Short mmCIF file of C-alpha atoms and ligand atoms in Angstrom, two decimals:
data_model
loop_
_atom_site.label_atom_id
_atom_site.label_comp_id
_atom_site.label_asym_id
_atom_site.label_seq_id
_atom_site.Cartn_x
_atom_site.Cartn_y
_atom_site.Cartn_z
CA UNK O 549 109.48 -111.04 47.40
CA UNK O 550 107.82 -107.75 46.69
CA UNK O 551 105.03 -108.73 48.99
CA UNK O 552 107.24 -109.55 51.87
CA UNK O 553 106.74 -107.21 54.70
CA UNK O 554 109.98 -105.28 55.20
CA UNK O 555 109.63 -105.20 58.94
CA UNK O 556 109.08 -108.90 59.42
CA UNK O 557 111.76 -109.83 56.91
CA UNK O 558 114.28 -107.72 58.79
CA UNK O 559 112.93 -109.17 62.01
CA UNK O 560 113.92 -112.66 60.93
CA UNK O 561 117.33 -111.49 59.80
CA UNK O 562 117.85 -109.91 63.22
CA UNK O 563 116.78 -113.06 65.00
CA UNK O 564 119.43 -115.05 63.15
CA UNK O 565 122.07 -112.39 63.60
CA UNK O 566 121.41 -112.33 67.28
CA UNK O 567 122.22 -116.01 67.47
CA UNK O 568 125.35 -115.61 65.41
CA UNK O 569 126.83 -112.56 67.15
CA UNK O 570 127.81 -111.79 70.69
CA UNK O 571 125.27 -109.84 72.68
CA UNK O 572 127.37 -106.69 72.65
CA UNK O 573 128.03 -106.78 68.93
CA UNK O 574 124.40 -107.32 68.21
CA UNK O 575 123.24 -104.53 70.46
CA UNK O 576 125.91 -102.16 69.28
CA UNK O 577 125.37 -102.56 65.59
CA UNK O 578 121.92 -103.86 64.92
CA UNK O 579 119.27 -103.60 67.56
CA UNK O 580 117.11 -100.58 66.90
CA UNK O 581 119.74 -99.21 64.54
CA UNK O 582 118.95 -100.94 61.30
CA UNK O 583 115.92 -101.51 59.10
CA UNK O 584 115.04 -102.46 55.56
CA UNK O 585 114.15 -99.27 53.74
CA UNK O 586 113.34 -100.65 50.37
CA UNK O 587 113.14 -103.87 48.39
CA UNK O 588 113.15 -103.75 44.64
CA UNK O 589 114.11 -106.34 42.01
CA UNK O 590 116.01 -108.35 44.56
CA UNK O 591 117.94 -105.34 45.79
CA UNK O 592 117.52 -104.86 49.49
CA UNK O 593 118.35 -101.46 50.88
CA UNK O 594 119.44 -101.64 54.49
CA UNK O 595 119.12 -98.42 56.42
CA UNK O 596 121.61 -97.72 59.19
CA UNK O 597 121.23 -95.20 61.97
CA UNK O 598 124.63 -93.57 61.45
CA UNK O 599 127.58 -93.49 59.11
CA UNK O 600 129.42 -95.50 61.74
CA UNK O 601 126.90 -98.23 61.71
CA UNK O 602 126.77 -98.30 57.98
CA UNK O 603 130.50 -98.68 57.43
CA UNK O 604 130.81 -101.20 60.18
CA UNK O 605 127.97 -103.36 59.02
CA UNK O 606 129.00 -103.12 55.41
CA UNK O 607 132.54 -104.16 56.18
CA UNK O 608 131.86 -106.90 58.64
CA UNK O 609 128.42 -108.29 58.25
CA UNK O 610 127.43 -107.85 54.65
CA UNK O 611 128.14 -111.49 53.80
CA UNK O 612 126.28 -112.87 56.77
CA UNK O 613 123.26 -110.67 56.12
CA UNK O 614 123.11 -111.67 52.49
CA UNK O 615 123.33 -115.32 53.38
CA UNK O 616 120.41 -115.04 55.76
CA UNK O 617 118.34 -112.97 53.34
CA UNK O 618 118.97 -115.42 50.49
CA UNK O 619 117.92 -118.29 52.66
CA UNK O 620 114.80 -116.60 53.98
CA UNK O 621 113.63 -115.19 50.63
CA UNK O 622 114.84 -118.01 48.43
CA UNK O 623 116.36 -115.60 45.91
CA UNK O 624 119.78 -114.22 45.20
CA UNK O 625 119.58 -110.79 46.80
CA UNK O 626 121.88 -107.84 46.38
CA UNK O 627 122.49 -105.45 49.25
CA UNK O 628 122.86 -101.72 49.40
CA UNK O 629 123.42 -99.75 52.56
CA UNK O 630 122.47 -96.22 53.37
CA UNK O 631 122.34 -93.92 56.32
CA UNK O 632 118.82 -93.05 57.26
CA UNK O 633 117.60 -90.62 59.83
CA UNK O 634 114.38 -92.60 59.87
CA UNK O 635 116.12 -95.46 61.63
CA UNK O 636 117.74 -93.09 64.04
CA UNK O 637 114.48 -91.47 65.03
CA UNK O 638 112.95 -94.84 65.67
CA UNK O 639 115.86 -95.68 67.85
CA UNK O 640 115.79 -92.44 69.77
CA UNK O 641 112.14 -92.57 70.56
CA UNK O 642 112.45 -96.11 71.76
CA UNK O 643 115.33 -95.46 74.10
CA UNK O 644 115.04 -93.87 77.45
CA UNK O 645 115.88 -90.20 77.02
CA UNK O 646 118.85 -89.98 79.34
CA UNK O 647 120.58 -93.17 78.34
CA UNK O 648 124.16 -92.40 77.46
CA UNK O 649 125.51 -95.89 77.01
CA UNK O 650 125.06 -97.60 73.71
CA UNK O 651 125.24 -100.96 75.40
CA UNK O 652 122.90 -101.04 78.33
CA UNK O 653 124.37 -102.90 81.25
CA UNK O 654 120.98 -103.66 82.56
CA UNK O 655 117.70 -103.37 80.76
CA UNK O 656 116.49 -102.03 84.04
CA UNK O 657 118.00 -101.19 87.38
CA UNK O 658 119.35 -104.32 89.08
CA UNK O 659 117.35 -103.42 92.17
CA UNK O 660 118.55 -103.04 95.74
CA UNK O 661 118.79 -106.71 96.66
CA UNK O 662 120.85 -107.66 93.63
CA UNK O 663 122.97 -104.60 94.14
CA UNK O 664 123.63 -105.81 97.64
CA UNK O 665 124.71 -109.26 96.50
CA UNK O 666 127.03 -107.65 93.96
CA UNK O 667 128.56 -105.63 96.72
CA UNK O 668 129.05 -108.57 99.05
CA UNK O 669 130.62 -110.53 96.21
CA UNK O 670 132.84 -107.59 95.14
CA UNK O 671 131.28 -107.78 91.71
CA UNK O 672 130.87 -104.60 89.71
CA UNK O 673 127.86 -103.71 87.64
CA UNK O 674 130.09 -102.42 84.89
CA UNK O 675 131.75 -105.57 83.70
CA UNK O 676 129.17 -107.71 82.04
CA UNK O 677 129.00 -110.28 79.30
CA UNK O 678 126.93 -107.93 77.22
CA UNK O 679 129.66 -105.30 77.07
CA UNK O 680 132.40 -107.84 76.53
CA UNK O 681 133.16 -107.74 72.84
CA UNK O 682 134.04 -111.04 71.35
CA UNK O 683 136.64 -111.75 68.70
CA UNK O 684 138.83 -114.64 67.76
CA UNK O 685 141.30 -114.05 70.56
CA UNK O 686 138.80 -114.27 73.40
CA UNK O 687 135.90 -116.31 72.10
CA UNK O 688 136.82 -119.56 73.81
CA UNK O 689 137.26 -117.84 77.16
CA UNK O 690 133.99 -115.99 76.64
CA UNK O 691 132.08 -119.16 75.74
CA UNK O 692 133.32 -121.23 78.65
CA UNK O 693 132.88 -118.25 80.96
CA UNK O 694 129.23 -118.08 80.00
CA UNK O 695 128.86 -121.82 80.40
CA UNK O 696 130.28 -121.56 83.91
CA UNK O 697 127.88 -118.78 84.86
CA UNK O 698 124.96 -120.79 83.47
CA UNK O 699 126.00 -124.20 84.75
CA UNK O 700 128.31 -123.69 87.70
CA UNK O 701 130.37 -126.67 88.84
CA UNK O 702 129.51 -128.46 85.65
CA UNK O 703 132.03 -129.44 83.07
CA UNK O 704 134.51 -126.66 83.61
CA UNK O 705 135.65 -126.73 87.19
CA UNK O 706 137.95 -125.06 87.83
CA UNK O 707 138.01 -122.68 84.91
CA UNK O 708 141.33 -120.97 84.46
CA UNK O 709 141.72 -118.11 82.01
CA UNK O 710 145.13 -116.77 81.26
CA UNK O 711 146.59 -114.06 79.07
CA UNK O 712 148.72 -110.93 79.14
CA UNK O 713 148.07 -107.48 80.50
CA UNK O 714 144.79 -105.80 79.65
CA UNK O 715 143.25 -108.54 77.54
CA UNK O 716 140.08 -108.77 79.61
CA UNK O 717 140.68 -111.37 82.31
CA UNK O 718 139.30 -109.28 85.14
CA UNK O 719 136.37 -108.19 83.01
CA UNK O 720 135.54 -111.80 82.25
CA UNK O 721 135.78 -112.98 85.86
CA UNK O 722 133.55 -110.12 86.93
CA UNK O 723 131.05 -110.89 84.20
CA UNK O 724 130.89 -114.50 85.35
CA UNK O 725 130.22 -113.33 88.90
CA UNK O 726 127.59 -110.88 87.78
CA UNK O 727 125.75 -113.30 85.54
CA UNK O 728 125.89 -116.03 88.17
CA UNK O 729 124.38 -113.72 90.81
CA UNK O 730 121.63 -112.56 88.48
CA UNK O 731 120.66 -116.19 88.03
CA UNK O 732 121.20 -117.18 91.66
CA UNK O 733 120.56 -114.09 93.75
CA UNK O 734 120.68 -116.03 97.00
CA UNK O 735 123.91 -117.84 96.30
CA UNK O 736 127.24 -116.81 97.76
CA UNK O 737 129.87 -115.61 95.36
CA UNK O 738 133.15 -113.84 95.90
CA UNK O 739 135.56 -112.13 93.55
CA UNK O 740 138.99 -111.58 94.99
CA UNK O 741 142.51 -110.94 93.79
CA UNK O 742 145.07 -113.39 95.02
CA UNK O 743 146.81 -110.49 96.74
CA UNK O 744 143.73 -109.66 98.77
CA UNK O 745 143.39 -113.33 99.59
CA UNK O 746 146.94 -113.27 100.94
CA UNK O 747 146.35 -110.11 102.95
CA UNK O 748 143.16 -111.51 104.40
CA UNK O 749 144.94 -114.62 105.46
CA UNK O 750 147.86 -112.81 107.08
CA UNK O 751 145.47 -110.57 108.94
CA UNK O 752 143.39 -113.52 110.11
CA UNK O 753 146.47 -115.20 111.49
CA UNK O 754 147.58 -112.05 113.28
CA UNK O 755 144.16 -111.49 114.79
CA UNK O 756 143.72 -115.17 115.54
CA UNK O 757 140.62 -115.29 113.43
CA UNK O 758 141.48 -118.16 111.19
CA UNK O 759 138.12 -119.79 111.79
CA UNK O 760 136.33 -116.75 110.39
CA UNK O 761 138.70 -116.75 107.45
CA UNK O 762 137.93 -120.38 106.71
CA UNK O 763 134.21 -119.81 107.00
CA UNK O 764 134.36 -116.91 104.61
CA UNK O 765 136.04 -118.80 101.83
CA UNK O 766 134.83 -122.30 102.26
CA UNK O 767 131.12 -121.57 102.29
CA UNK O 768 131.02 -120.07 98.87
CA UNK O 769 129.14 -121.31 95.83
CA UNK O 770 131.40 -119.46 93.45
CA UNK O 771 134.94 -118.29 94.09
CA UNK O 772 136.67 -116.09 91.51
CA UNK O 773 140.37 -115.54 92.13
CA UNK O 774 142.07 -113.00 89.92
CA UNK O 775 145.80 -112.96 89.19
CA UNK O 776 146.78 -116.18 90.90
CA UNK O 777 150.36 -115.65 89.77
CA UNK O 778 150.83 -113.53 92.88
CA UNK O 779 150.58 -116.46 95.23
CA UNK O 780 153.53 -118.15 93.57
CA UNK O 781 156.42 -118.20 95.97
CA UNK O 782 154.29 -117.57 99.05
CA UNK O 783 154.29 -120.76 100.98
CA UNK O 784 151.63 -120.32 103.62
CA UNK O 785 149.26 -118.68 101.14
CA UNK O 786 149.66 -121.58 98.78
CA UNK O 787 148.95 -123.98 101.61
CA UNK O 788 145.75 -122.16 102.63
CA UNK O 789 144.68 -121.79 99.09
CA UNK O 790 145.21 -125.46 98.42
CA UNK O 791 142.86 -126.42 101.25
CA UNK O 792 140.26 -123.85 100.28
CA UNK O 793 140.38 -125.08 96.74
CA UNK O 794 140.01 -128.72 97.69
CA UNK O 795 137.14 -128.12 100.01
CA UNK O 796 135.15 -126.09 97.51
CA UNK O 797 135.88 -128.50 94.73
CA UNK O 798 134.86 -131.49 96.83
CA UNK O 799 131.56 -129.74 97.61
CA UNK O 800 130.98 -129.17 93.90
CA UNK O 801 131.35 -125.43 94.08
CA UNK O 802 132.61 -123.49 91.10
CA UNK O 803 136.10 -122.02 91.07
CA UNK O 804 137.34 -119.58 88.44
CA UNK O 805 140.93 -118.41 88.29
CA UNK O 806 142.90 -115.99 86.18
CA UNK O 807 146.61 -115.90 85.61
CA UNK O 808 148.86 -113.63 83.59
CA UNK O 809 150.60 -116.59 81.94
CA UNK O 810 150.31 -120.30 81.48
CA UNK O 811 150.50 -121.64 85.06
CA UNK O 812 153.04 -124.23 84.01
CA UNK O 813 155.42 -121.29 83.58
CA UNK O 814 155.08 -120.18 87.18
CA UNK O 815 158.31 -121.48 88.59
CA UNK O 816 157.49 -120.76 92.22
CA UNK O 817 154.10 -122.38 92.24
CA UNK O 818 153.79 -125.68 94.08
CA UNK O 819 153.30 -128.62 91.79
CA UNK O 820 150.13 -129.77 93.54
CA UNK O 821 148.52 -126.34 93.01
CA UNK O 822 149.57 -126.24 89.38
CA UNK O 823 147.90 -129.58 88.88
CA UNK O 824 144.71 -128.35 90.53
CA UNK O 825 144.67 -125.15 88.49
CA UNK O 826 144.81 -126.88 85.16
CA UNK O 827 142.67 -129.84 86.22
CA UNK O 828 139.47 -128.40 84.76
CA UNK O 829 139.23 -126.13 81.77
CA UNK O 830 142.02 -123.82 80.66
CA UNK O 831 141.24 -121.00 78.24
CA UNK O 832 143.81 -118.61 76.87
CA UNK O 833 142.99 -115.05 75.89
CA UNK O 834 145.28 -113.78 73.17
CA UNK O 835 145.99 -110.12 72.49
CA UNK O 836 143.15 -108.65 70.42
CA UNK O 837 143.65 -108.76 66.67
CA UNK O 838 143.05 -105.71 64.49
CA UNK O 839 139.41 -106.49 63.93
CA UNK O 840 138.65 -106.82 67.61
CA UNK O 841 140.60 -103.66 68.39
CA UNK O 842 138.45 -101.80 65.88
CA UNK O 843 135.26 -103.22 67.30
CA UNK O 844 136.27 -102.30 70.82
CA UNK O 845 137.32 -98.80 69.83
CA UNK O 846 134.04 -98.22 68.04
CA UNK O 847 131.96 -99.48 70.90
CA UNK O 848 133.91 -97.51 73.50
CA UNK O 849 133.93 -94.35 71.39
CA UNK O 850 130.17 -94.55 71.20
CA UNK O 851 129.97 -95.09 74.87
CA UNK O 852 132.07 -92.01 75.50
CA UNK O 853 129.86 -90.07 73.11
CA UNK O 854 132.83 -89.45 70.80
CA UNK O 855 132.20 -89.12 67.16
CA UNK O 856 135.18 -90.48 65.28
CA UNK O 857 135.06 -91.44 61.65
CA UNK O 858 135.79 -95.01 60.81
CA UNK O 859 139.12 -94.43 59.02
CA UNK O 860 140.35 -92.70 62.15
CA UNK O 861 139.24 -95.61 64.29
CA UNK O 862 141.27 -97.78 61.96
CA UNK O 863 144.27 -95.52 62.35
CA UNK O 864 144.06 -95.86 66.12
CA UNK O 865 143.58 -99.61 65.96
CA UNK O 866 146.60 -100.05 63.71
CA UNK O 867 148.84 -97.81 65.77
CA UNK O 868 147.96 -99.11 69.17
CA UNK O 869 149.16 -102.30 70.70
CA UNK O 870 147.78 -105.36 72.24
CA UNK O 871 146.22 -104.18 75.47
CA UNK O 872 142.57 -103.20 75.59
CA UNK O 873 143.31 -100.95 78.51
CA UNK O 874 145.65 -99.09 76.20
CA UNK O 875 142.86 -98.63 73.66
CA UNK O 876 140.62 -97.17 76.33
CA UNK O 877 143.38 -94.85 77.44
CA UNK O 878 143.92 -93.67 73.88
CA UNK O 879 140.25 -92.82 73.43
CA UNK O 880 140.21 -90.80 76.61
CA UNK O 881 143.23 -88.91 75.36
CA UNK O 882 141.60 -88.31 72.00
CA UNK O 883 138.58 -86.92 73.80
CA UNK O 884 140.75 -84.73 75.96
CA UNK O 885 142.77 -83.39 73.04
CA UNK O 886 139.61 -82.64 71.08
CA UNK O 887 138.11 -80.85 74.04
CA UNK O 888 141.22 -78.84 74.76
CA UNK O 889 141.77 -77.72 71.21
CA UNK O 890 138.08 -77.30 70.73
CA UNK O 891 138.16 -79.10 67.44
CA UNK O 892 136.45 -81.91 65.69
CA UNK O 893 138.30 -85.20 65.93
CA UNK O 894 140.51 -85.54 62.89
CA UNK O 895 143.81 -87.11 61.88
CA UNK O 896 145.75 -84.47 63.79
CA UNK O 897 143.85 -85.01 67.01
CA UNK O 898 144.47 -88.72 66.78
CA UNK O 899 148.16 -88.26 66.08
CA UNK O 900 148.58 -85.88 68.98
CA UNK O 901 146.78 -88.27 71.27
CA UNK O 902 148.86 -91.24 70.16
CA UNK O 903 151.99 -89.16 70.59
CA UNK O 904 150.96 -88.31 74.14
CA UNK O 905 150.24 -91.94 74.82
CA UNK O 906 153.64 -93.07 73.62
CA UNK O 907 155.38 -90.31 75.52
CA UNK O 908 153.83 -91.35 78.79
CA UNK O 909 157.21 -92.69 79.75
CA UNK O 910 157.90 -94.11 83.10
CA UNK O 911 160.83 -93.65 85.39
CA UNK O 912 163.49 -96.31 85.54
CA UNK O 913 162.26 -97.32 88.99
CA UNK O 914 158.78 -97.93 87.64
CA UNK O 915 160.14 -100.02 84.80
CA UNK O 916 162.15 -102.14 87.22
CA UNK O 917 159.19 -102.62 89.50
CA UNK O 918 157.03 -103.68 86.64
CA UNK O 919 159.54 -106.19 85.34
CA UNK O 920 160.15 -107.56 88.82
CA UNK O 921 156.49 -108.10 89.48
CA UNK O 922 155.97 -109.62 86.06
CA UNK O 923 158.55 -112.27 86.82
CA UNK O 924 157.51 -112.51 90.48
CA UNK O 925 160.94 -111.43 91.69
CA UNK O 926 161.92 -108.85 94.28
CA UNK O 927 163.43 -105.73 92.68
CA UNK O 928 166.60 -106.37 94.67
CA UNK O 929 167.08 -109.72 92.97
CA UNK O 930 166.49 -108.12 89.60
CA UNK O 931 169.24 -105.62 90.31
CA UNK O 932 171.45 -108.17 92.05
CA UNK O 933 174.26 -110.40 90.91
CA UNK O 934 172.72 -113.85 90.97
CA UNK O 935 173.71 -115.85 87.93
CA UNK O 936 170.82 -118.29 88.01
CA UNK O 937 168.94 -118.41 84.74
CA UNK O 938 165.68 -117.44 86.40
CA UNK O 939 167.24 -114.17 87.47
CA UNK O 940 169.51 -113.41 84.56
CA UNK O 941 166.85 -113.37 81.86
CA UNK O 942 164.52 -110.94 83.67
CA UNK O 943 167.51 -108.75 84.43
CA UNK O 944 168.50 -108.64 80.78
CA UNK O 945 164.94 -107.85 79.77
CA UNK O 946 164.83 -105.00 82.27
CA UNK O 947 168.03 -103.57 80.82
CA UNK O 948 166.68 -103.93 77.32
CA UNK O 949 163.45 -102.13 78.24
CA UNK O 950 165.27 -99.31 79.96
CA UNK O 951 167.38 -98.85 76.88
CA UNK O 952 164.68 -99.20 74.24
CA UNK O 953 161.70 -97.78 75.94
CA UNK O 954 163.10 -95.01 78.05
CA UNK O 955 166.25 -94.29 76.10
CA UNK O 956 168.64 -94.35 79.02
CA UNK O 957 172.37 -94.46 78.35
CA UNK O 958 174.27 -97.69 78.96
CA UNK O 959 176.11 -96.05 81.84
CA UNK O 960 172.94 -94.86 83.44
CA UNK O 961 171.43 -98.30 83.16
CA UNK O 962 174.52 -99.93 84.57
CA UNK O 963 174.26 -97.66 87.59
CA UNK O 964 170.73 -98.86 88.24
CA UNK O 965 171.99 -102.40 88.50
CA UNK O 966 174.34 -101.97 91.42
CA UNK O 967 177.02 -100.35 89.29
CA UNK O 968 177.57 -103.18 86.89
CA UNK O 969 179.98 -102.72 84.04
CA UNK O 970 178.28 -100.94 81.17
CA UNK O 971 179.53 -103.56 78.71
CA UNK O 972 177.30 -106.04 80.52
CA UNK O 973 174.40 -103.79 79.70
CA UNK O 974 175.38 -103.56 76.05
CA UNK O 975 175.71 -107.32 75.88
CA UNK O 976 172.29 -107.82 77.53
CA UNK O 977 170.50 -105.35 75.33
CA UNK O 978 171.90 -106.97 72.19
CA UNK O 979 171.08 -110.39 73.46
CA UNK O 980 167.44 -109.58 74.18
CA UNK O 981 167.17 -107.79 70.87
CA UNK O 982 168.26 -110.97 69.16
CA UNK O 983 165.91 -113.12 71.17
CA UNK O 984 162.98 -110.83 70.38
CA UNK O 985 163.72 -111.21 66.72
CA UNK O 986 164.07 -114.95 66.77
CA UNK O 987 161.69 -116.15 69.43
CA UNK O 988 158.03 -115.23 69.24
CA UNK O 989 157.42 -116.18 72.85
CA UNK O 990 160.09 -113.77 74.06
CA UNK O 991 158.78 -111.13 71.67
CA UNK O 992 155.38 -111.57 73.27
CA UNK O 993 156.73 -111.23 76.79
CA UNK O 994 158.59 -108.05 75.89
CA UNK O 995 155.53 -106.62 74.11
CA UNK O 996 153.40 -107.36 77.10
CA UNK O 997 155.82 -105.71 79.45
CA UNK O 998 156.04 -102.69 77.22
CA UNK O 999 152.32 -102.23 77.02
CA UNK O 1000 152.04 -102.74 80.75
CA UNK O 1001 154.73 -100.17 81.42
CA UNK O 1002 153.44 -97.47 79.16
CA UNK O 1003 149.76 -97.70 79.74
CA UNK O 1004 149.13 -97.97 83.40
P1 ADP L 1049 143.24 -107.83 82.45
O1 ADP L 1049 142.58 -108.20 83.73
O2 ADP L 1049 143.40 -109.00 81.52
O3 ADP L 1049 144.54 -107.11 82.64
P2 ADP L 1049 140.95 -106.13 82.14
O4 ADP L 1049 139.87 -107.13 82.30
O5 ADP L 1049 141.20 -105.27 83.31
O6 ADP L 1049 142.30 -106.82 81.66
O7 ADP L 1049 140.63 -105.25 80.85
C1 ADP L 1049 141.18 -103.96 80.64
C2 ADP L 1049 140.11 -103.02 80.15
O8 ADP L 1049 139.69 -103.42 78.87
C3 ADP L 1049 138.87 -103.04 81.01
O9 ADP L 1049 138.35 -101.74 81.11
C4 ADP L 1049 137.91 -103.93 80.28
O10 ADP L 1049 136.56 -103.57 80.49
C5 ADP L 1049 138.30 -103.69 78.85
N1 ADP L 1049 138.08 -104.90 78.04
C6 ADP L 1049 138.86 -106.00 78.03
N2 ADP L 1049 138.39 -106.91 77.17
C7 ADP L 1049 137.28 -106.38 76.61
C8 ADP L 1049 136.34 -106.81 75.64
N3 ADP L 1049 136.47 -108.00 75.06
N4 ADP L 1049 135.31 -105.99 75.32
C9 ADP L 1049 135.20 -104.79 75.90
N5 ADP L 1049 136.05 -104.30 76.81
C10 ADP L 1049 137.09 -105.08 77.18
MG1 MG L 1050 143.14 -107.96 85.68
#
């Protein structure tokens, strides 16, 4: 043991860790940021580049590291962790001087030709697999997403990922597109939202260019359609989409779709499309759990160049909800507050920033719009008098949100709904309150709406 070279021992630990962790986690916490400083009597001292790194690694990876070390050395090791400027210097000299991101998107510039294929495909450089942080809630979607990028039109065709607002669906679709193009620079890929698809189609019909439209979509090797829930209820779009889908599928081309809910819950989606959508692989992305929220906050804080101590990261992660977009927003606010007050980031800064975030209240009209689009209903129907179940529930939820989230009076709310009786509003608010308490699915929907309303 004493004779073991520290560098090569750590090298083998890193190799195993790299296999066990996602690319982003590995790069964020380990690569170039850790080393063995000392080995004595079975005690291995692991040096970490920063206090951040140290706490993070100690809390999350201690067990895994020990397991690997025990296996490699054949003895029962004990671990200690320390912050060492030595590691940091090594890291700094290795990195390119101007690099601000902790997680490089590209080891090198993608180059003009790849950049061009990204552009044609509407794929951004910024959403990659390597900066997609993996936790329990998204690991299935991540794994099948990678498989699709590596082996398109293989086992998972189509791939449909679904989940609520801000859980990373768009990021994942983009990463699939990016990784696919890096591997197949000459292939044709296209990322598109279902709304753009609809607009394209309408325009093509108006300009009598349907042949061009068909060519554009049906000659692709990879088609990524984001937010397919928006085509529900649109007949001619569904028709076109159905044919596009079939043709690509028949030619063994990969299709990837995202949806904001389980497609079986889309009441206005044609049965035949529903069947197609779920005919391959379906992966759900759940809201991030606390651990993933912490990991994301840490990684993004680093990326923003913010120095926030770990307990404060925890405070943010505990206080903030289920949307990753919300976490990003909170960090930006923290940065802004710190800059404005010219202070170091502390408990107060975080509290102020969270307060600002929660205050970012929306007008009643915005709340109604949001709810309407969530349930794929026109706002007029939401405000209307229809008694059908499909309309009543969203209407009650909208009333509930107006009451709870923006603190409007019952009378005020009633006025928003074509002057209904305010007792109807009271009844609705109580009803939804009850449902939220007793039905986790409804609680989830309401949570999702709330986070969507207050963080966009
Ligand atoms: P959705 O499409 O599901 O509403 P997005 O993909 O737009 O959500 O994600 C919202 C934001 O959160 C984006 O900036 C995205 O980069 C970021 N994000 C989502 N998931 C992750 C993740 N696992 N790791 C890092 N960033 C993430
Ligand atoms: Mg999205």
